[in-house]
Short mmCIF file of C-alpha atoms and ligand atoms in Angstrom, two decimals:
data_model
loop_
_atom_site.label_atom_id
_atom_site.label_comp_id
_atom_site.label_asym_id
_atom_site.label_seq_id
_atom_site.Cartn_x
_atom_site.Cartn_y
_atom_site.Cartn_z
CA MET A 1 80.46 73.93 83.08
CA THR A 2 80.46 77.35 84.58
CA GLY A 3 82.55 80.30 83.49
CA PRO A 4 84.90 82.24 85.65
CA ALA A 5 83.27 83.90 88.64
CA PRO A 6 82.60 87.56 87.98
CA SER A 7 85.10 89.62 89.91
CA PRO A 8 83.75 92.42 92.07
CA VAL A 9 87.03 94.20 91.33
CA ARG A 10 87.34 95.87 87.96
CA GLY A 11 89.03 98.87 86.48
CA ILE A 12 92.30 98.44 88.37
CA VAL A 13 94.92 101.00 87.34
CA ASP A 14 98.56 100.42 88.26
CA LEU A 15 100.01 103.61 89.75
CA SER A 16 103.45 102.10 90.51
CA HIS A 17 106.77 102.45 88.72
CA PRO A 18 108.73 99.23 88.18
CA LEU A 19 111.68 98.91 90.58
CA ASP A 20 115.04 98.20 88.97
CA ASP A 21 118.69 99.27 89.09
CA GLY A 22 117.81 102.39 87.10
CA THR A 23 115.20 103.64 89.57
CA PRO A 24 115.84 107.36 90.17
CA VAL A 25 116.21 108.21 93.85
CA TYR A 26 116.17 111.44 95.83
CA PRO A 27 119.66 113.03 95.75
CA GLY A 28 121.79 111.33 98.43
CA ASP A 29 119.48 108.36 98.98
CA PRO A 30 120.84 104.81 98.46
CA VAL A 31 120.61 103.57 94.89
CA ALA A 32 118.56 100.45 94.25
CA ARG A 33 120.34 97.20 93.37
CA PHE A 34 118.67 93.92 92.51
CA THR A 35 121.07 90.98 92.14
CA PRO A 36 120.48 87.23 92.07
CA ALA A 37 121.27 85.58 95.43
CA THR A 38 120.51 82.13 94.08
CA THR A 39 119.62 80.87 90.62
CA ILE A 40 117.66 77.89 89.36
CA GLY A 41 120.74 76.84 87.36
CA GLU A 42 123.03 76.74 90.41
CA HIS A 43 120.72 76.18 93.40
CA GLY A 44 117.45 74.94 91.95
CA TYR A 45 115.48 78.10 92.78
CA ASN A 46 115.61 81.85 92.22
CA VAL A 47 116.01 84.34 95.07
CA LEU A 48 116.79 88.00 94.49
CA HIS A 49 118.95 90.10 96.80
CA VAL A 50 117.08 93.42 97.15
CA GLN A 51 119.02 96.50 98.25
CA MET A 52 117.29 99.86 98.40
CA GLY A 53 116.44 102.79 100.62
CA SER A 54 113.12 102.97 102.40
CA GLN A 55 112.05 105.83 100.11
CA THR A 56 112.66 104.14 96.76
CA GLY A 57 110.32 104.14 93.79
CA THR A 58 106.61 104.49 94.45
CA HIS A 59 106.56 104.78 98.25
CA VAL A 60 104.94 106.23 101.36
CA ASP A 61 106.57 108.59 103.90
CA ALA A 62 105.61 108.13 107.56
CA PRO A 63 105.75 111.05 110.04
CA TYR A 64 109.03 109.61 111.39
CA HIS A 65 110.67 110.57 108.06
CA PHE A 66 110.88 114.17 109.35
CA LEU A 67 109.83 114.00 113.02
CA GLU A 68 111.88 112.19 115.69
CA ASP A 69 108.76 111.31 117.70
CA GLY A 70 106.56 110.77 114.65
CA ALA A 71 104.75 107.52 113.94
CA ARG A 72 106.68 104.82 112.06
CA ILE A 73 105.32 103.21 108.90
CA ASP A 74 104.19 100.06 110.77
CA GLU A 75 102.32 102.01 113.43
CA LEU A 76 99.88 103.91 111.22
CA PRO A 77 96.18 103.10 110.74
CA LEU A 78 95.59 101.29 107.46
CA ASP A 79 92.79 103.63 106.44
CA LEU A 80 95.43 106.24 105.65
CA PHE A 81 96.56 103.96 102.82
CA LEU A 82 93.24 102.77 101.40
CA CYS A 83 90.64 105.45 100.84
CA PRO A 84 88.68 107.41 98.24
CA ALA A 85 90.84 109.92 96.44
CA VAL A 86 90.25 113.40 95.10
CA VAL A 87 92.40 113.82 91.98
CA ALA A 88 93.50 117.40 91.32
CA ASP A 89 94.53 118.09 87.73
CA VAL A 90 97.61 120.28 88.12
CA ARG A 91 99.26 119.36 84.84
CA GLY A 92 100.99 122.05 82.82
CA LYS A 93 103.21 123.40 85.58
CA ALA A 94 106.67 124.64 84.63
CA PRO A 95 109.81 123.08 86.11
CA HIS A 96 110.19 123.99 89.82
CA GLN A 97 106.82 125.79 89.78
CA ALA A 98 104.72 125.76 92.96
CA ILE A 99 101.25 124.21 93.13
CA THR A 100 99.23 126.72 95.13
CA TRP A 101 95.92 126.70 96.98
CA ALA A 102 94.41 128.52 93.97
CA ASP A 103 95.38 125.54 91.79
CA LEU A 104 93.36 123.29 94.11
CA ALA A 105 90.23 125.49 94.00
CA PRO A 106 88.35 123.10 91.65
CA VAL A 107 88.57 120.30 94.23
CA ALA A 108 88.74 122.28 97.46
CA ASP A 109 85.15 121.57 98.50
CA ARG A 110 85.76 117.80 98.19
CA LEU A 111 88.77 117.76 100.52
CA SER A 112 87.66 116.21 103.78
CA PRO A 113 88.67 113.70 106.47
CA GLY A 114 88.98 110.18 105.09
CA ARG A 115 89.89 111.34 101.59
CA MET A 116 93.29 111.23 99.94
CA LEU A 117 94.43 114.16 97.80
CA VAL A 118 96.21 113.05 94.62
CA LEU A 119 98.11 115.73 92.71
CA HIS A 120 98.19 114.80 89.03
CA THR A 121 101.22 116.76 87.78
CA GLY A 122 101.96 114.59 84.73
CA TRP A 123 105.63 114.68 85.75
CA ASP A 124 105.84 110.87 85.61
CA ALA A 125 106.43 111.39 81.87
CA HIS A 126 109.97 112.50 82.81
CA TRP A 127 110.79 109.35 84.86
CA GLY A 128 114.33 108.22 84.09
CA THR A 129 115.48 111.60 82.75
CA ASP A 130 117.21 114.56 84.38
CA ALA A 131 114.00 116.57 84.04
CA TYR A 132 112.36 114.29 86.61
CA PHE A 133 114.20 116.19 89.36
CA ASP A 134 112.82 119.57 88.18
CA HIS A 135 109.28 118.70 89.24
CA PRO A 136 106.58 121.08 90.46
CA PHE A 137 105.82 120.94 94.18
CA LEU A 138 103.09 121.79 96.69
CA ASP A 139 103.73 125.09 98.44
CA GLY A 140 103.63 125.23 102.22
CA ASP A 141 100.51 127.38 102.43
CA ALA A 142 98.54 125.01 100.22
CA ALA A 143 99.78 122.01 102.22
CA GLU A 144 98.58 123.62 105.46
CA ARG A 145 95.15 124.31 103.97
CA VAL A 146 94.86 120.73 102.71
CA VAL A 147 95.66 119.48 106.20
CA ALA A 148 93.21 121.99 107.73
CA ALA A 149 90.49 120.46 105.52
CA GLY A 150 91.13 117.15 107.28
CA VAL A 151 93.11 115.33 104.58
CA ARG A 152 95.85 113.08 106.01
CA THR A 153 97.16 111.41 102.84
CA VAL A 154 98.69 113.52 100.07
CA ALA A 155 100.05 111.83 96.94
CA LEU A 156 101.68 112.94 93.71
CA ASP A 157 103.26 111.59 90.53
CA ALA A 158 106.61 113.29 91.12
CA LEU A 159 109.79 112.77 93.15
CA SER A 160 108.90 114.82 96.23
CA LEU A 161 106.03 116.88 97.67
CA ASP A 162 108.55 119.71 98.29
CA GLU A 163 110.90 121.21 95.73
CA THR A 164 114.02 119.20 94.91
CA VAL A 165 117.27 121.16 94.56
CA LEU A 166 120.30 119.23 93.34
CA GLY A 167 123.40 119.80 95.46
CA GLY A 168 121.62 121.07 98.56
CA ASP A 169 118.38 121.46 100.47
CA PRO A 170 115.68 123.74 99.01
CA ALA A 171 115.86 127.30 100.35
CA ALA A 172 112.32 127.01 101.71
CA GLY A 173 113.13 123.75 103.52
CA PHE A 174 110.41 121.10 103.50
CA PRO A 175 107.21 122.97 104.49
CA ALA A 176 104.80 120.62 102.70
CA HIS A 177 106.37 117.52 104.25
CA LEU A 178 106.25 119.14 107.70
CA ALA A 179 102.61 120.21 107.30
CA VAL A 180 101.37 116.77 106.26
CA LEU A 181 103.64 114.59 108.41
CA GLY A 182 103.23 117.00 111.35
CA SER A 183 99.48 116.35 111.27
CA GLY A 184 100.10 112.61 111.64
CA GLY A 185 99.50 112.11 107.94
CA VAL A 186 101.46 110.41 105.17
CA ILE A 187 102.87 111.38 101.77
CA VAL A 188 102.92 109.19 98.67
CA GLU A 189 105.57 109.95 96.07
CA ASN A 190 106.50 108.71 92.58
CA LEU A 191 103.06 107.63 91.45
CA ARG A 192 102.60 107.04 87.73
CA GLY A 193 99.81 106.43 85.27
CA LEU A 194 97.15 108.78 86.60
CA ASP A 195 96.10 109.49 83.01
CA ALA A 196 94.44 106.07 82.98
CA VAL A 197 92.19 106.78 85.97
CA ARG A 198 88.69 107.59 84.72
CA SER A 199 86.73 107.89 87.95
CA ALA A 200 86.34 111.32 89.53
CA GLU A 201 86.76 109.71 92.93
CA PRO A 202 88.71 106.45 92.59
CA LEU A 203 89.47 104.21 95.52
CA VAL A 204 93.25 104.30 95.91
CA SER A 205 95.41 101.75 97.74
CA VAL A 206 98.97 102.58 98.73
CA LEU A 207 99.53 99.91 101.40
CA PRO A 208 103.23 99.98 102.37
CA LEU A 209 105.45 97.05 103.33
CA ARG A 210 105.26 96.54 107.11
CA ILE A 211 108.90 97.36 107.81
CA ALA A 212 109.21 97.66 111.61
CA GLY A 213 110.23 101.10 112.77
CA ALA A 214 110.75 102.48 109.27
CA ASP A 215 110.40 106.08 108.07
CA GLY A 216 108.67 104.88 104.91
CA ALA A 217 108.30 101.93 102.59
CA PRO A 218 107.75 101.02 98.95
CA VAL A 219 104.18 100.31 97.87
CA ARG A 220 102.30 98.77 94.97
CA ALA A 221 99.97 101.71 94.39
CA ILE A 222 96.72 101.03 92.57
CA ALA A 223 93.50 102.86 91.82
CA PHE A 224 90.11 101.17 91.54
CA ASP A 225 87.86 103.02 89.15
CA VAL A 226 84.50 103.09 90.86
CA GLY A 227 81.27 104.47 89.50
CA VAL A 228 82.35 104.47 85.85
ZN1 ZN B 301 109.46 109.98 100.47
#
């Protein structure tokens, strides 16, 4: 008798929100609906009818989200979605407060090509409440500096990398989206659970569904704690 084989994978942290009919979406986006298409009782097997926008729940934005000639989600190199991450602790921001380059100073020297920047805002605590829409955001100047450092994947545990304004577009537009997506990079939104990540530089996977031609796609985001 031998025991279970030791797994080389340990310390997996789930960074994904569950998807259900109550999933908050960006103002104006389609709401998510999950309804049985068949049931075991009637048909002998369960199949769910899934209706949702491409930017629902924990998801990735491709450049095509904001740029007509930008790469689609299925055209991007996979290393954008699976790489070591630098986690910036930017908790404690007020509603609608900007995250600036000064806030990223503690991690600035670790930002480099091949690394993902993860902004830990703590705003996932507001998921499912009105306060979730009043999240902090990355200002345009900081986004440009992050891109200049070579980072091509920027993630956060809030609804959007730019400010969200109910009833209209933010006055500043979408400078952080344009900086990151304009560099050929991607944005990961609606992460959760970053409190549980212990490694200073976890390996993070945000591999999106391979939806042909899409502007983005939902992901099962996970962190592997390495070196702890
Ligand atoms: Zn998005």
